[in-house]
């Protein structure tokens, strides 16, 4: 049994002492190494070290895999005499894999970097690139998730895109050397994200198909949008997005706006599942309906009816006779 202390690394942290020890042991379990306790020149002579199975961890020691989980005990001795003690056990490997499998994994992965200034941002890109090069087994989606959920967000931001570890490593190194391989900006202090929904443009069918297959949250909302649209249209939302035989193209005037609305609200739910919670939403033209739906001002059913009626009214000569867009038919708010 090895005995060590995190205090030799960071000093006496008072209220943070216990959590520092927990963090140290969780990382030790993950990496399979018991770290050395620093600055131990000799063991205390007041302890009979030969009487038991306890030894000081004076150097980094491999923590081998055996037929039982790794376990560690962490004690925190408070200045007032309080002694907190917790036993940590390594989680089953299959439990970790199951959590990772639940995470949406699109082909193009964004790595979000932040720092206090522009030089530090490029330095961070270099460090992350070196880490990815040294650990090719890391899944890019897991790295991306960790960057946005476990690190402090500073004002200077950069987003590097890539489909695999090799591509991301090259992009990070290029950005570090001054290349324009990242989208950069400076965030205003104390602001939360705002989602903006467009009223025109391509509804991105190719990218949508990948999300349908890889992101369960996105696919579930698309299915709900299709159910809400069905009473008002004679085509299938999923068939349009997948380009199925016999389905109208996404550029068809009867189809474009409802499809764009469905993709927008589904993307908003997907981003929410990843931890992105907007402080506000705003929309342009038909994007206003998506914004109202995401904000809760419109139900999914009312928003679907609004988009279906609007698309029929804009269909020119092919529109059914007598279609009039009244407030009773389009309950915007």
Coordinates of C-alpha atoms in Angstrom, one line a residue:
X1 CA 0.0 0.0 0.0
X2 CA 1.4 3.4 -1.1
X3 CA 1.0 6.6 0.9
X4 CA 1.4 10.1 -0.5
X5 CA 0.2 13.6 -0.2
X6 CA -0.8 16.3 -2.7
X7 CA 0.3 19.0 -0.2
X8 CA 3.9 18.4 -1.3
X9 CA 2.9 19.6 -4.8
X10 CA 0.6 22.6 -4.1
X11 CA 1.0 23.4 -0.4
X12 CA -1.8 23.5 2.1
X13 CA -5.0 24.6 0.2
X14 CA -7.3 24.8 3.2
X15 CA -10.9 24.4 1.9
X16 CA -9.7 22.9 -1.4
X17 CA -7.4 20.3 0.2
X18 CA -9.9 17.4 0.0
X19 CA -11.0 18.0 -3.6
X20 CA -7.3 18.4 -4.7
X21 CA -6.6 14.9 -3.3
X22 CA -9.6 13.5 -5.1
X23 CA -8.5 15.0 -8.4
X24 CA -5.0 13.6 -7.9
X25 CA -6.3 10.1 -7.3
X26 CA -8.8 10.1 -10.1
X27 CA -6.1 11.1 -12.6
X28 CA -3.8 8.4 -11.1
X29 CA -6.4 5.8 -11.7
X30 CA -7.0 7.0 -15.2
X31 CA -3.3 6.9 -16.1
X32 CA -2.4 3.9 -14.1
X33 CA 0.5 5.6 -12.3
X34 CA 0.8 6.6 -8.6
X35 CA 2.6 9.9 -8.7
X36 CA 5.6 10.7 -6.4
X37 CA 5.2 12.7 -3.2
X38 CA 7.7 15.5 -3.7
X39 CA 10.4 16.8 -1.3
X40 CA 10.5 13.6 0.9
X41 CA 14.1 13.3 1.8
X42 CA 13.6 10.6 4.4
X43 CA 10.6 8.9 6.1
X44 CA 9.6 10.0 9.6
X45 CA 11.5 8.1 12.3
X46 CA 8.4 8.2 14.5
X47 CA 6.7 5.6 12.3
X48 CA 7.7 1.9 12.3
X49 CA 7.5 1.4 8.5
X50 CA 8.6 -2.2 8.8
X51 CA 5.6 -3.2 10.9
X52 CA 3.0 -3.0 8.1
X53 CA 2.4 -2.9 4.4
X54 CA 2.5 0.9 4.0
X55 CA 5.3 2.6 2.1
X56 CA 5.9 6.2 1.0
X57 CA 5.3 6.9 -2.7
X58 CA 8.7 8.6 -3.2
X59 CA 8.8 8.0 -7.0
X60 CA 6.2 7.5 -9.7
X61 CA 5.0 3.9 -9.5
X62 CA 3.0 2.0 -12.1
X63 CA -0.5 1.0 -10.9
X64 CA -1.0 -2.4 -12.6
X65 CA -4.3 -3.8 -13.7
X66 CA -5.3 -6.8 -11.6
X67 CA -8.5 -8.8 -11.2
X68 CA -10.2 -6.0 -9.1
X69 CA -10.8 -2.3 -9.6
X70 CA -8.2 0.2 -8.5
X71 CA -9.1 1.8 -5.2
X72 CA -7.7 4.7 -3.2
X73 CA -8.5 6.4 0.1
X74 CA -8.3 10.2 0.4
X75 CA -8.2 12.0 3.7
X76 CA -8.5 15.7 4.3
X77 CA -7.5 17.1 7.7
X78 CA -9.2 20.4 8.2
X79 CA -7.5 23.2 10.2
X80 CA -10.3 23.0 12.8
X81 CA -9.8 19.3 13.4
X82 CA -12.3 18.0 10.9
X83 CA -11.3 14.8 9.1
X84 CA -13.0 14.0 5.9
X85 CA -12.3 10.6 4.4
X86 CA -13.5 9.1 1.0
X87 CA -12.8 5.9 -0.8
X88 CA -12.6 6.1 -4.6
X89 CA -13.1 3.1 -6.9
X90 CA -12.2 2.8 -10.6
X91 CA -15.4 2.7 -12.7
X92 CA -16.1 -0.4 -14.9
X93 CA -14.6 0.1 -18.4
X94 CA -18.0 -0.7 -20.0
X95 CA -19.7 2.1 -18.1
X96 CA -17.2 4.6 -19.4
X97 CA -17.6 3.3 -23.0
X98 CA -21.4 3.5 -22.7
X99 CA -21.3 7.2 -21.7
X100 CA -19.0 8.0 -24.6
X101 CA -21.2 6.1 -27.0
X102 CA -24.2 8.2 -26.0
X103 CA -22.4 11.4 -27.1
X104 CA -23.4 12.7 -30.5
X105 CA -20.5 12.2 -33.0
X106 CA -20.7 14.2 -36.2
X107 CA -17.9 13.8 -38.8
X108 CA -16.7 17.3 -38.6
X109 CA -15.5 18.1 -35.1
X110 CA -15.0 21.6 -33.6
X111 CA -12.2 22.1 -31.1
X112 CA -12.9 25.2 -29.0
X113 CA -9.9 27.1 -27.6
X114 CA -9.9 30.1 -25.3
X115 CA -7.2 32.2 -23.6
X116 CA -6.6 35.5 -22.0
X117 CA -4.9 37.0 -25.1
X118 CA -4.1 36.1 -28.7
X119 CA -0.5 34.8 -28.1
X120 CA -1.7 32.5 -25.3
X121 CA -4.5 31.3 -27.7
X122 CA -1.9 30.2 -30.2
X123 CA 0.3 28.6 -27.5
X124 CA -2.7 26.6 -26.3
X125 CA -3.2 25.4 -29.9
X126 CA 0.4 24.2 -29.9
X127 CA 0.0 22.4 -26.6
X128 CA -3.2 20.7 -27.7
X129 CA -1.7 19.7 -31.0
X130 CA 1.3 18.1 -29.3
X131 CA -1.1 16.3 -26.9
X132 CA -3.1 14.9 -29.8
X133 CA 0.0 13.8 -31.7
X134 CA 1.3 12.0 -28.6
X135 CA -2.1 10.3 -28.0
X136 CA -3.6 9.3 -31.3
X137 CA -6.0 6.9 -29.6
X138 CA -8.1 9.9 -28.3
X139 CA -11.4 10.3 -30.0
X140 CA -11.8 13.8 -31.4
X141 CA -15.4 14.1 -30.2
X142 CA -14.3 13.3 -26.6
X143 CA -11.5 16.0 -26.8
X144 CA -14.0 18.5 -28.2
X145 CA -16.5 17.7 -25.4
X146 CA -13.8 18.1 -22.7
X147 CA -12.7 21.4 -24.1
X148 CA -16.2 23.0 -23.7
X149 CA -17.2 21.3 -20.5
X150 CA -14.1 21.2 -18.3
X151 CA -12.1 24.3 -19.1
X152 CA -12.6 28.0 -18.2
X153 CA -13.9 30.1 -21.1
X154 CA -11.7 33.2 -21.6
X155 CA -12.4 36.1 -23.9
X156 CA -10.1 35.2 -26.8
X157 CA -11.6 32.3 -28.7
X158 CA -10.7 30.1 -31.6
X159 CA -12.5 27.1 -33.2
X160 CA -10.5 24.6 -35.2
X161 CA -12.4 22.1 -37.4
X162 CA -11.3 18.6 -38.5
X163 CA -12.6 15.1 -39.2
X164 CA -9.9 13.1 -37.5
X165 CA -6.9 13.5 -35.1
X166 CA -4.4 13.9 -37.9
X167 CA -6.3 16.7 -39.6
X168 CA -7.0 18.5 -36.3
X169 CA -3.3 18.2 -35.3
X170 CA -2.2 19.8 -38.5
X171 CA -4.8 22.6 -38.2
X172 CA -3.8 23.3 -34.6
X173 CA -0.1 23.5 -35.6
X174 CA -0.9 25.8 -38.5
X175 CA -2.9 28.1 -36.3
X176 CA 0.0 28.2 -33.8
X177 CA 2.4 29.3 -36.6
X178 CA 0.1 32.1 -37.7
X179 CA -2.0 30.3 -40.3
X180 CA -5.7 31.1 -40.8
X181 CA -6.9 27.5 -40.0
X182 CA -9.2 28.6 -37.2
X183 CA -12.2 30.9 -36.7
X184 CA -11.2 33.5 -34.1
X185 CA -12.9 36.2 -32.1
X186 CA -13.1 38.0 -28.8
X187 CA -16.1 37.4 -26.6
X188 CA -17.8 40.2 -24.7
X189 CA -17.5 39.6 -20.9
X190 CA -20.6 38.2 -19.2
X191 CA -22.6 37.3 -22.3
X192 CA -24.3 34.0 -23.1
X193 CA -24.7 32.6 -26.6
X194 CA -27.6 33.8 -28.8
X195 CA -29.0 31.6 -31.5
X196 CA -29.9 33.3 -34.8
X197 CA -32.3 31.5 -37.2
X198 CA -32.0 32.5 -40.9
X199 CA -35.1 33.0 -43.1
X200 CA -33.4 32.0 -46.4
X201 CA -30.8 29.7 -47.8
X202 CA -30.1 26.0 -48.2
X203 CA -31.6 23.8 -45.5
X204 CA -28.4 21.7 -45.6
X205 CA -29.8 18.3 -46.5
X206 CA -26.4 16.5 -46.8
X207 CA -25.2 17.6 -43.3
X208 CA -28.7 16.9 -41.9
X209 CA -28.5 13.2 -43.0
X210 CA -25.3 12.7 -41.1
X211 CA -26.9 14.2 -38.0
X212 CA -30.0 12.0 -38.4
X213 CA -27.7 9.0 -38.3
X214 CA -25.3 10.1 -35.5
X215 CA -27.2 12.5 -33.2
X216 CA -30.2 10.9 -31.4
X217 CA -31.4 14.2 -30.0
X218 CA -31.5 15.8 -33.4
X219 CA -33.2 12.8 -35.0
X220 CA -35.9 12.7 -32.3
X221 CA -36.9 16.4 -32.9
X222 CA -36.9 15.9 -36.7
X223 CA -39.4 13.0 -36.1
X224 CA -41.6 15.2 -33.9
X225 CA -41.5 18.0 -36.5
X226 CA -42.5 15.5 -39.2
X227 CA -45.5 14.3 -37.1
X228 CA -46.5 18.0 -36.6
X229 CA -46.2 18.7 -40.3
X230 CA -48.0 15.6 -41.6
X231 CA -51.6 17.0 -41.2
X232 CA -50.7 20.0 -43.4
X233 CA -48.4 18.6 -46.2
X234 CA -48.4 15.8 -48.7
X235 CA -44.7 15.0 -48.4
X236 CA -42.4 13.4 -45.8
X237 CA -39.9 15.5 -44.0
X238 CA -37.4 12.6 -43.5
X239 CA -37.8 11.5 -47.2
X240 CA -37.0 15.1 -48.3
X241 CA -33.9 15.3 -46.1
X242 CA -32.6 11.9 -47.2
X243 CA -33.4 12.6 -50.9
X244 CA -35.6 9.6 -51.2
X245 CA -37.0 8.6 -54.6
X246 CA -40.3 10.4 -55.3
X247 CA -39.7 13.0 -52.6
X248 CA -39.8 16.7 -53.6
X249 CA -36.4 18.4 -53.5
X250 CA -35.5 20.6 -50.6
X251 CA -35.5 23.6 -53.0
X252 CA -39.2 23.1 -53.9
X253 CA -41.0 26.3 -52.7
X254 CA -43.6 24.2 -50.9
X255 CA -40.9 22.4 -49.0
X256 CA -38.0 24.8 -48.3
X257 CA -39.4 26.8 -45.5
X258 CA -40.9 24.0 -43.4
X259 CA -37.7 21.9 -43.9
X260 CA -35.5 24.9 -42.8
X261 CA -37.8 25.4 -39.8
X262 CA -37.6 21.7 -38.8
X263 CA -33.8 21.7 -39.2
X264 CA -33.4 24.9 -37.1
X265 CA -35.4 23.7 -34.1
X266 CA -33.8 20.3 -34.2
X267 CA -30.3 21.9 -34.3
X268 CA -31.3 24.0 -31.3
X269 CA -32.3 20.9 -29.3
X270 CA -29.1 19.1 -30.4
X271 CA -26.9 22.1 -29.2
X272 CA -28.9 22.1 -26.0
X273 CA -28.0 18.4 -25.5
X274 CA -24.3 19.4 -25.8
X275 CA -24.7 22.0 -23.1
X276 CA -25.2 25.1 -25.2
X277 CA -28.1 27.0 -23.6
X278 CA -28.8 30.3 -25.3
X279 CA -29.7 33.5 -23.4
X280 CA -31.9 34.6 -26.3
X281 CA -33.0 33.6 -29.8
X282 CA -33.7 35.8 -32.8
X283 CA -34.9 35.0 -36.3
X284 CA -35.1 36.7 -39.7
X285 CA -38.2 36.3 -41.9
X286 CA -39.4 32.7 -41.5
X287 CA -36.6 32.2 -39.0
X288 CA -38.8 34.1 -36.6
X289 CA -41.1 31.1 -36.4
X290 CA -38.2 28.8 -35.5
X291 CA -37.0 31.4 -32.8
X292 CA -40.5 31.6 -31.4
X293 CA -40.8 27.8 -31.3
X294 CA -37.4 27.4 -29.5
X295 CA -38.2 30.1 -27.0
X296 CA -41.5 28.4 -26.2
X297 CA -43.8 31.1 -27.6
X298 CA -45.1 28.7 -30.2
X299 CA -45.9 25.0 -29.8
X300 CA -44.3 22.6 -32.3
X301 CA -47.8 22.0 -33.7
X302 CA -48.6 25.7 -34.2
X303 CA -45.2 26.4 -35.7
X304 CA -45.5 23.5 -38.1
X305 CA -49.0 24.7 -39.3
X306 CA -47.6 28.2 -39.6
X307 CA -44.7 27.1 -41.9
X308 CA -47.0 24.8 -44.0
X309 CA -49.5 27.5 -44.6
X310 CA -46.8 30.1 -45.4
X311 CA -45.1 27.8 -47.9
X312 CA -48.4 27.1 -49.7
X313 CA -49.2 30.8 -49.8
X314 CA -45.8 31.5 -51.4
X315 CA -46.2 28.8 -54.0
X316 CA -47.7 31.3 -56.5
X317 CA -50.0 29.8 -59.2
X318 CA -49.8 26.4 -57.6
X319 CA -51.3 27.6 -54.3
X320 CA -54.8 26.3 -53.6
X321 CA -57.5 28.9 -54.3
X322 CA -58.8 30.9 -51.3
X323 CA -55.7 30.6 -49.1
X324 CA -55.6 33.6 -46.8
X325 CA -53.1 34.0 -44.0
X326 CA -55.1 35.2 -41.1
X327 CA -54.1 35.6 -37.5
X328 CA -56.4 32.7 -36.5
X329 CA -54.6 30.4 -39.0
X330 CA -51.0 31.6 -38.1
X331 CA -50.8 32.1 -34.3
X332 CA -47.4 33.7 -34.3
X333 CA -47.5 34.8 -30.6

